[in-house]
Coordinates of C-alpha atoms in Angstrom, one line a residue:
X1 CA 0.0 0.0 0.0
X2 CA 2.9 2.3 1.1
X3 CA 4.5 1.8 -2.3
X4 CA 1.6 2.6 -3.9
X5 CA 1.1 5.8 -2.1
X6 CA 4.1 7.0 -3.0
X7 CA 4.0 6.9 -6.8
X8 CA 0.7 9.3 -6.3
X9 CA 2.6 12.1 -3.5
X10 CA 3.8 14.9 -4.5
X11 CA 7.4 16.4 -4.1
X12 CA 6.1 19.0 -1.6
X13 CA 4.7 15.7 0.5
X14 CA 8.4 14.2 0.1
X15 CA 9.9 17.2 1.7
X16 CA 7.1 17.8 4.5
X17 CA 8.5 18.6 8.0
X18 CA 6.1 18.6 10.7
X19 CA 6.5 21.0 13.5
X20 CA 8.7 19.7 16.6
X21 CA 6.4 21.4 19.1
X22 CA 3.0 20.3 17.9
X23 CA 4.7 16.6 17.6
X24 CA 5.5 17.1 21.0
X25 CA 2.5 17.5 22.6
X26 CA 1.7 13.9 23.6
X27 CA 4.7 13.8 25.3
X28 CA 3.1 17.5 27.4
X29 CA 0.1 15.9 28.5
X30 CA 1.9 13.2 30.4
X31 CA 0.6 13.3 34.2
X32 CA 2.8 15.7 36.2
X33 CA 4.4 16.9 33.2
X34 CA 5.2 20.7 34.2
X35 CA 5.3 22.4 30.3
X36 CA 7.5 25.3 29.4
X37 CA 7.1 24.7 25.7
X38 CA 4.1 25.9 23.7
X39 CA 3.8 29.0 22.9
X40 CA 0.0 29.0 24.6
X41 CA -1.2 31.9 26.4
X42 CA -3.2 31.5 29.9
X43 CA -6.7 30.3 29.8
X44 CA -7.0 32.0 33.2
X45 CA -7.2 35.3 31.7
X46 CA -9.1 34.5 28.3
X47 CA -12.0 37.3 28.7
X48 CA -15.1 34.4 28.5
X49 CA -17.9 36.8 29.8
X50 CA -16.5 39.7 28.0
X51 CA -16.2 37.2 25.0
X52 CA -19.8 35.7 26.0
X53 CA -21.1 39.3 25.8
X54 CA -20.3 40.0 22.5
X55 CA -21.6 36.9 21.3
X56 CA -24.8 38.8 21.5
X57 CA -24.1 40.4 17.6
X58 CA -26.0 36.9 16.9
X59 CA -29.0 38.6 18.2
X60 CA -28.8 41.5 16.2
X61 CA -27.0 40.1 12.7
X62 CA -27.5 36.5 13.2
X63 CA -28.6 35.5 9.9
X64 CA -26.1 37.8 8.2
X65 CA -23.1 36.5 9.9
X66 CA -23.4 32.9 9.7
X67 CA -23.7 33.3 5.8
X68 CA -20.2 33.2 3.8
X69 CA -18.5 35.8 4.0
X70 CA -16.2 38.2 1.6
X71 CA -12.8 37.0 1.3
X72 CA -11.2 40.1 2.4
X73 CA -13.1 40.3 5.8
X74 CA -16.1 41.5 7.9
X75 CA -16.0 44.9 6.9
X76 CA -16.6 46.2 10.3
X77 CA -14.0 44.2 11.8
X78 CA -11.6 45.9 8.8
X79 CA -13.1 49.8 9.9
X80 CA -12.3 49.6 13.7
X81 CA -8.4 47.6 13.1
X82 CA -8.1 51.1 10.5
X83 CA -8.7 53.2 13.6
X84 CA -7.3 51.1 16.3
X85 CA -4.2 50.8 14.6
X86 CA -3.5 54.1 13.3
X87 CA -0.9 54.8 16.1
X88 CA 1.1 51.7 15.4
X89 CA 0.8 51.9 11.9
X90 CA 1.2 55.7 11.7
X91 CA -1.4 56.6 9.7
X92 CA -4.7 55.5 9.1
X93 CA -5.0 52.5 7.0
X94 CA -7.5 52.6 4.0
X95 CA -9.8 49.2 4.7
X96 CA -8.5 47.7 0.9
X97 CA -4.9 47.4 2.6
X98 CA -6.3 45.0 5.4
X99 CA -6.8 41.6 4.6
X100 CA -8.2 39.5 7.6
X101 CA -6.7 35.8 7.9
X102 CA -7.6 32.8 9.6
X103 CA -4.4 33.1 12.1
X104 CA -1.2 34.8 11.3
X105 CA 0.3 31.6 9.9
X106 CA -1.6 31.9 7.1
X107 CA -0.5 35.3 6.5
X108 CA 2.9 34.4 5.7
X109 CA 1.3 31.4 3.8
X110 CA -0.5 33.7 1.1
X111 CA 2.8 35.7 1.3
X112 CA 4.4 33.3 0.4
X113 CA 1.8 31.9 -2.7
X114 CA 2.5 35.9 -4.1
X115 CA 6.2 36.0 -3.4
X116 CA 7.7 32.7 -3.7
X117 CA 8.9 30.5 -6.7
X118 CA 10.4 26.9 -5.9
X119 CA 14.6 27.7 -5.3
X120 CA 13.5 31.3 -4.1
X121 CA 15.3 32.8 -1.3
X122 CA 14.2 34.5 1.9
X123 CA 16.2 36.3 4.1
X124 CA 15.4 35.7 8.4
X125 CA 16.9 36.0 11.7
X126 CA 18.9 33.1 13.2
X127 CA 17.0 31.7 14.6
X128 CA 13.4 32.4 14.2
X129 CA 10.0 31.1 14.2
X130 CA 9.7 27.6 13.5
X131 CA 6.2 27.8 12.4
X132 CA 6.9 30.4 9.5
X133 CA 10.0 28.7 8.1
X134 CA 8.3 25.5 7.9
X135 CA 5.1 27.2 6.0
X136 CA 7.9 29.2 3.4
X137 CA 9.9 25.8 3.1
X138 CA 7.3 23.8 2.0
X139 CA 6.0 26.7 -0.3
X140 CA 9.9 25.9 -1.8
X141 CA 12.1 28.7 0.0
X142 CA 15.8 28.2 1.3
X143 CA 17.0 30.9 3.8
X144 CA 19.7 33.4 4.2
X145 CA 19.9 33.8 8.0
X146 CA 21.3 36.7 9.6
X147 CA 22.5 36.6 13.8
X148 CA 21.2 38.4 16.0
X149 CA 22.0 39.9 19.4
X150 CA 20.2 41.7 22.3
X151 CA 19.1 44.7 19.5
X152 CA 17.8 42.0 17.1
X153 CA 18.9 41.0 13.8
X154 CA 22.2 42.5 12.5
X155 CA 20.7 44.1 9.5
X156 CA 24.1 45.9 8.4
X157 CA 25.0 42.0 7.0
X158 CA 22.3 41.6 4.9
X159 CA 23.9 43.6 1.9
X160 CA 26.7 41.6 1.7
X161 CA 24.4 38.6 2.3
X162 CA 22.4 40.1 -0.8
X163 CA 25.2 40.9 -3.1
X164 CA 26.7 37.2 -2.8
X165 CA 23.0 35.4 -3.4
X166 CA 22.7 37.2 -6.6
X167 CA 26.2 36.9 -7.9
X168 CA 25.3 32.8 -7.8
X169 CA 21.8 33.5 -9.3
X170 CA 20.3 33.1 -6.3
X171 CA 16.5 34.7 -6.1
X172 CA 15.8 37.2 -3.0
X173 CA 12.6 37.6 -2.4
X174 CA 11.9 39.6 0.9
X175 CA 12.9 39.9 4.9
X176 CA 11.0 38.3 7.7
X177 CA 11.4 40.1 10.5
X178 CA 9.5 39.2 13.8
X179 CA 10.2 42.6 15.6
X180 CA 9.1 43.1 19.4
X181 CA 9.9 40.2 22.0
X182 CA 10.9 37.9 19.0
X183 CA 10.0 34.3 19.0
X184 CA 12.3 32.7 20.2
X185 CA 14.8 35.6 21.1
X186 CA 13.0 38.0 23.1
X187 CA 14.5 40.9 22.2
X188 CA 13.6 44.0 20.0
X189 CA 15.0 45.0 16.4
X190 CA 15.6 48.5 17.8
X191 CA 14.8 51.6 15.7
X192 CA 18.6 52.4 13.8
X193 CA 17.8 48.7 12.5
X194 CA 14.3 49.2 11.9
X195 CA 15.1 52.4 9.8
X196 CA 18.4 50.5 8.1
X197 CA 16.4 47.7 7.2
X198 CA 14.0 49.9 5.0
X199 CA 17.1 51.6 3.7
X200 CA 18.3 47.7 2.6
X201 CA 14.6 46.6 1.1
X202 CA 14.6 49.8 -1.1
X203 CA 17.9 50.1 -2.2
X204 CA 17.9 45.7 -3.0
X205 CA 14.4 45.9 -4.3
X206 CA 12.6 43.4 -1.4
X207 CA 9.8 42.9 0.5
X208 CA 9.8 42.9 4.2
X209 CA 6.9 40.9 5.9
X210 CA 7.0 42.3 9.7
X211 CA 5.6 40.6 11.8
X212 CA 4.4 41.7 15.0
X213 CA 2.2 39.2 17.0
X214 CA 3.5 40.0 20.8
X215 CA 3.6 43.7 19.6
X216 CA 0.8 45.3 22.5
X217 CA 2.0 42.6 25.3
X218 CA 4.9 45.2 26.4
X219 CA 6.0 45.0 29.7
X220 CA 8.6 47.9 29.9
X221 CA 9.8 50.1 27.6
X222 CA 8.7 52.5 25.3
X223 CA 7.4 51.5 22.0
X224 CA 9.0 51.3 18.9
X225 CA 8.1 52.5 16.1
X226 CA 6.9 49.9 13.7
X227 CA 8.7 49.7 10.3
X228 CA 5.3 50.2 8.3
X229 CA 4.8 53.4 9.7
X230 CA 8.3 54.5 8.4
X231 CA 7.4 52.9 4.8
X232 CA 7.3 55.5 2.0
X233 CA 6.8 52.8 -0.8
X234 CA 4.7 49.6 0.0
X235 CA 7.9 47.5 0.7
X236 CA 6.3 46.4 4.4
X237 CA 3.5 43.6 5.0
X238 CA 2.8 43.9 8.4
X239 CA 0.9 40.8 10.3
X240 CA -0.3 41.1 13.4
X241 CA -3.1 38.4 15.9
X242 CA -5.9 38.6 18.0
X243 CA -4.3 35.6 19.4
X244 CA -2.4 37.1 22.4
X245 CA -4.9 40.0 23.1
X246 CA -7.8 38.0 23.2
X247 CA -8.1 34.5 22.8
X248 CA -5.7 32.0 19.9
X249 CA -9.3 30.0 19.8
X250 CA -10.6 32.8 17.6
X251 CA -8.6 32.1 14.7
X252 CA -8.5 35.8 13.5
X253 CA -5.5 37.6 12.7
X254 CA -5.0 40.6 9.8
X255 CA -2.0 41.8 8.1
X256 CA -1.9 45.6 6.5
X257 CA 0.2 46.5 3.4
X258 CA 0.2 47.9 -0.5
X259 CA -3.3 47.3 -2.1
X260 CA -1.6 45.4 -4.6
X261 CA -0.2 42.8 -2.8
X262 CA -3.3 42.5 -0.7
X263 CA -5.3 41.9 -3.3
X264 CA -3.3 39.4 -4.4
X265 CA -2.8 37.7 -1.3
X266 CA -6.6 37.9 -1.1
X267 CA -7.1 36.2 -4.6
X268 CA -5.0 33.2 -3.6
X269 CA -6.9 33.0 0.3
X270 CA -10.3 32.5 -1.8
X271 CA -8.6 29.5 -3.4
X272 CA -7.4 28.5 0.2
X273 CA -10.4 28.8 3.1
X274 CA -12.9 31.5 0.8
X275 CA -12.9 33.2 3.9
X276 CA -11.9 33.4 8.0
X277 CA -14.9 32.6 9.8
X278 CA -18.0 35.5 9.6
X279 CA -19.1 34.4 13.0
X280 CA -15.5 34.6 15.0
X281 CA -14.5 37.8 12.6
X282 CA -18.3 39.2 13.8
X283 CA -18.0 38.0 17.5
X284 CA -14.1 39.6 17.8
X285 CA -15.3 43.1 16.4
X286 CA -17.8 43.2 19.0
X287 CA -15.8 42.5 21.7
X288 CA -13.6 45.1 19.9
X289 CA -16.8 47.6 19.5
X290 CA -18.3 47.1 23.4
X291 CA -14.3 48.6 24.2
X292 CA -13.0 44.9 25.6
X293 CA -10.3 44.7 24.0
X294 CA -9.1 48.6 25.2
X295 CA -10.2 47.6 28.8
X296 CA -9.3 43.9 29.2
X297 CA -5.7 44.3 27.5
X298 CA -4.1 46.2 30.4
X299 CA -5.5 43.1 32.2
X300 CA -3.5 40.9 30.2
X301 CA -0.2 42.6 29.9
X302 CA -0.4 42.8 33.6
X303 CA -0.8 39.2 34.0
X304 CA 1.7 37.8 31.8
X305 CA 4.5 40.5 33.5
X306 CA 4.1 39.0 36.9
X307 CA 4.6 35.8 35.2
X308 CA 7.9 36.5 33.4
X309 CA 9.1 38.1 36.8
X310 CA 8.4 35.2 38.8
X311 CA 10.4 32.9 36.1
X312 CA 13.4 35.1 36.2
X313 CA 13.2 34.9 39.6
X314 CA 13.3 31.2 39.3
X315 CA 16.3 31.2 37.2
X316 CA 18.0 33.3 39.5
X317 CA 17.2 30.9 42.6
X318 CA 17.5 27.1 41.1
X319 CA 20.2 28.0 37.6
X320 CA 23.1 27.3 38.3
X321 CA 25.1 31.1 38.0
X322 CA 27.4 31.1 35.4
X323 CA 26.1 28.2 33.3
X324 CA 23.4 29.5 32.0
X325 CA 22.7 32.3 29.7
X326 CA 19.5 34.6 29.0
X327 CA 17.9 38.0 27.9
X328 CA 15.5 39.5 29.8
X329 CA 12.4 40.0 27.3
X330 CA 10.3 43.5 27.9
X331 CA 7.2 41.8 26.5
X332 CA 5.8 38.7 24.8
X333 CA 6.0 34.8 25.5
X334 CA 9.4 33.4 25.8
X335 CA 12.9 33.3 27.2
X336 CA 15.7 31.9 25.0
X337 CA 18.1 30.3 27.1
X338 CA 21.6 29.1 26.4
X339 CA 23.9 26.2 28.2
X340 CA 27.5 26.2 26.9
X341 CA 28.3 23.4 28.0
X342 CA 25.5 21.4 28.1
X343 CA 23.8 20.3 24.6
X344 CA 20.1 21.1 25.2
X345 CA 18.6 17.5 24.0
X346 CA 20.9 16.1 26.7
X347 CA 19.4 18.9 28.9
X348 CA 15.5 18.2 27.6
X349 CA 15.9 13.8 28.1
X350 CA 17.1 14.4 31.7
X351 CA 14.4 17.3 32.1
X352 CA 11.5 15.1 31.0
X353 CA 12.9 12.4 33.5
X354 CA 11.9 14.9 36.2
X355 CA 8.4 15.7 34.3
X356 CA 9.8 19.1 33.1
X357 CA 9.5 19.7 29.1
X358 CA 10.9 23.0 26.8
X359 CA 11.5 23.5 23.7
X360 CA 14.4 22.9 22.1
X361 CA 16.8 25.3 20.0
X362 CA 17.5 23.5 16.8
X363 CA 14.3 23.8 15.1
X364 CA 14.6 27.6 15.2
X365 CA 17.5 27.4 12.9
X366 CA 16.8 27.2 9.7
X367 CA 20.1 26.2 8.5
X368 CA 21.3 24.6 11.1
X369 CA 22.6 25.2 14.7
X370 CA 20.9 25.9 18.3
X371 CA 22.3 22.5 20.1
X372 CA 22.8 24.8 23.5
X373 CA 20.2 26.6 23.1
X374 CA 16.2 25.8 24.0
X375 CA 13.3 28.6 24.5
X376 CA 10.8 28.8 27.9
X377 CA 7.1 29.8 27.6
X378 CA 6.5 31.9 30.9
X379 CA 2.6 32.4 30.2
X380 CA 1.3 29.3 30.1
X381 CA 2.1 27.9 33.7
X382 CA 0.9 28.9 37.1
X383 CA 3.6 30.4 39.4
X384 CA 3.2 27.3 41.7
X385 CA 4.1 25.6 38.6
X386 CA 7.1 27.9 37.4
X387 CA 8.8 27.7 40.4
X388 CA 8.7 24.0 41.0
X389 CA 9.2 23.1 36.9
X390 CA 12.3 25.2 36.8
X391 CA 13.6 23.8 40.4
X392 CA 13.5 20.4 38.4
X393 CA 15.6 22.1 35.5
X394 CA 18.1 23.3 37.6
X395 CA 18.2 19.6 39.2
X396 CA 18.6 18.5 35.9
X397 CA 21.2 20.5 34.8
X398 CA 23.6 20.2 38.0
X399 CA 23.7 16.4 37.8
X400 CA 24.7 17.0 33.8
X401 CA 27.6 19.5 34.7

């Protein structure tokens, strides 16, 4: 039977990776199994009456919104992101530059159906999401990775990077940049990067897809300014979630950018889904409309900073000093964490010994690399369960030293 099936896959099937951490989740919901590694907000502060609440558009538009929908999104939903976001975005967006998406993975999915040929190249940080290098590799992109350090990627080697790809016929396509409290990183592409990057995209002639889910979960800090608002000439996609502001069960995400490339992204979703859900898309501008998501977000940010400072805390009391290496992020999900001398799948099998699970390092590279290095979710666990998980790492990580 196997044989058979293989004479009808396709090459795309032949080259599919599945991702680590969602193959890893059997292994999570073990009894006792303390998890650090999805990226899962807390279902302790999902808004459910607020959410509840706003289900009540069914009353009102019922038989309107469980119809189909248009491809581009519930147009109401499109008017208030226009407003909502005019401070991050600079400007008010016109609503034929939003395209809502069922997640933000699709985003760089129907990015990648407009952008990307079979042998085309991409340029990311090292390392980066997992989730959107898998979704560009199997739409056939290989990756120019670029280091990074506590002020994100280290833009001022991309030219070079550029120059070298195209004298061996290589195909650039465009920059993916995750840019506040990267995934896995934790750290910001400050602003002299953010403005040098659009100085690289326009003078090489690229695309840069920013993308920003973690963006309004800032702990410290002031904000930077996004690198749409400094665009001049439609180089910048920028995608962005209602999955850490309200709930990742909604499935509703949007990305803003030149009408052009919208459009064309939102000719290819028709082919893909015809449209994200009219009921969730109705039921999240609601919540948006009845001013939730303005009221409940403080709430939120709130609650995921007293978790990251009670995990830094941790590491400080059960890591061994000295061994262990680690930003402090100023917002988002994650801490990337680094063990010189320990490889990090020696680190993970002794872990999960002592029913203790992370995530680790190697996927994040795209070409390679990340063997003492693994990432720690802070939001998902209780504090109970932060301080005894990461007393078992440090147990874990003595008896390997």
């Amino acid at each position: 039977m196997s044989n058979f099936l293989e004479s009808l896959y396709s090459q795309a099937t032949f080259n599919l990776k599945p991702s680590p951490i969602r193959e890893m989740l059997h292994l999570i919901r073990r009894p006792g199994m303390i998890s650090f590694a999805g990226g899962m907000p807390d279902p302790e502060i999902f808004p459910v009456e607020q959410f509840k609440e706003a289900a009540g558009i069914l009353d009102r538009e019922g038989k309107d919104v469980l119809q189909y929908g248009t491809t581009e999104g519930y147009l109401p939903l499109k008017e208030f992101l226009a407003e909502w976001t005019a401070p991050k975005m600079g400007r008010k967006l016109a609503t034929d530059e939003i395209l809502i998406t069922t997640g933000s993975t699709q985003i760089v999915d129907l990015l990648s159906w407009v952008l990307i040929d079979k042998g085309d190249w991409v340029i990311c940080e090292e390392p980066t999401f997992l989730g959107a290098t898998l979704t560009m590799r199997n739409h056939g992109a290989s990756f120019l990775t670029v280091p990074c350090d506590e002020n994100g990627m280290k833009v001022d080697m991309i030219p070079e990077m550029v120059e070298k790809a195209r004298k061996e016929g290589k195909k650039v396509k465009f920059i993916y940049t995750i840019v506040n409290f990267h995934n896995p990183l934790g750290c910001d592409l400050s602003l002299e990067r953010r403005k040098k990057l659009i100085e690289i995209a326009e003078k090489y002639n690229l695309l840069i897809l920013e993308d920003d889910p973690y963006g309004y979960v800032r702990f410290d800090g002031e904000e930077i300014p996004s690198i749409f608002s400094m665009d001049t000439s439609g180089r910048v996609v920028f995608a962005c979630s209602f999955s850490k502001i309200l709930a990742p069960g909604t499935r509703v995400a949007w990305c803003a950018g030149n009408k052009e490339v919208i459009r064309k992204m939102t000719v290819f979703k028709q082919g893909v889904d015809v449209c994200t859900s009219v009921v969730a898309q109705a039921m999240v501008y609601e919540y948006c409309r009845l001013g939730h998501l303005d009221s409940f977000l403080p709430k939120i940010i709130d609650h995921y900073r007293k978790k990251r400072d009670a995990m830094e805390e941790a590491f400080r009391k059960y890591l061994p000093q000295g061994e262990v290496k680690w930003l402090t992020p100023r917002g988002g999900f994650f801490y990337w964490l680094e063990t010189p001398k320990v490889k990090a799948k020696d680190l993970f099998e002794k872990a999960v010994e002592k029913k203790v699970a992370f995530v680790l390092g190697e996927p994040f590279f795209p070409n390679g690399g990340g063997e003492h290095n693994f990432r720690m979710c802070f939001t998902f666990a209780s504090k109970e369960q932060t301080e005894e998980g990461i007393s078992r790492l440090g147990e874990a990580l003595r008896e390997l030293l």
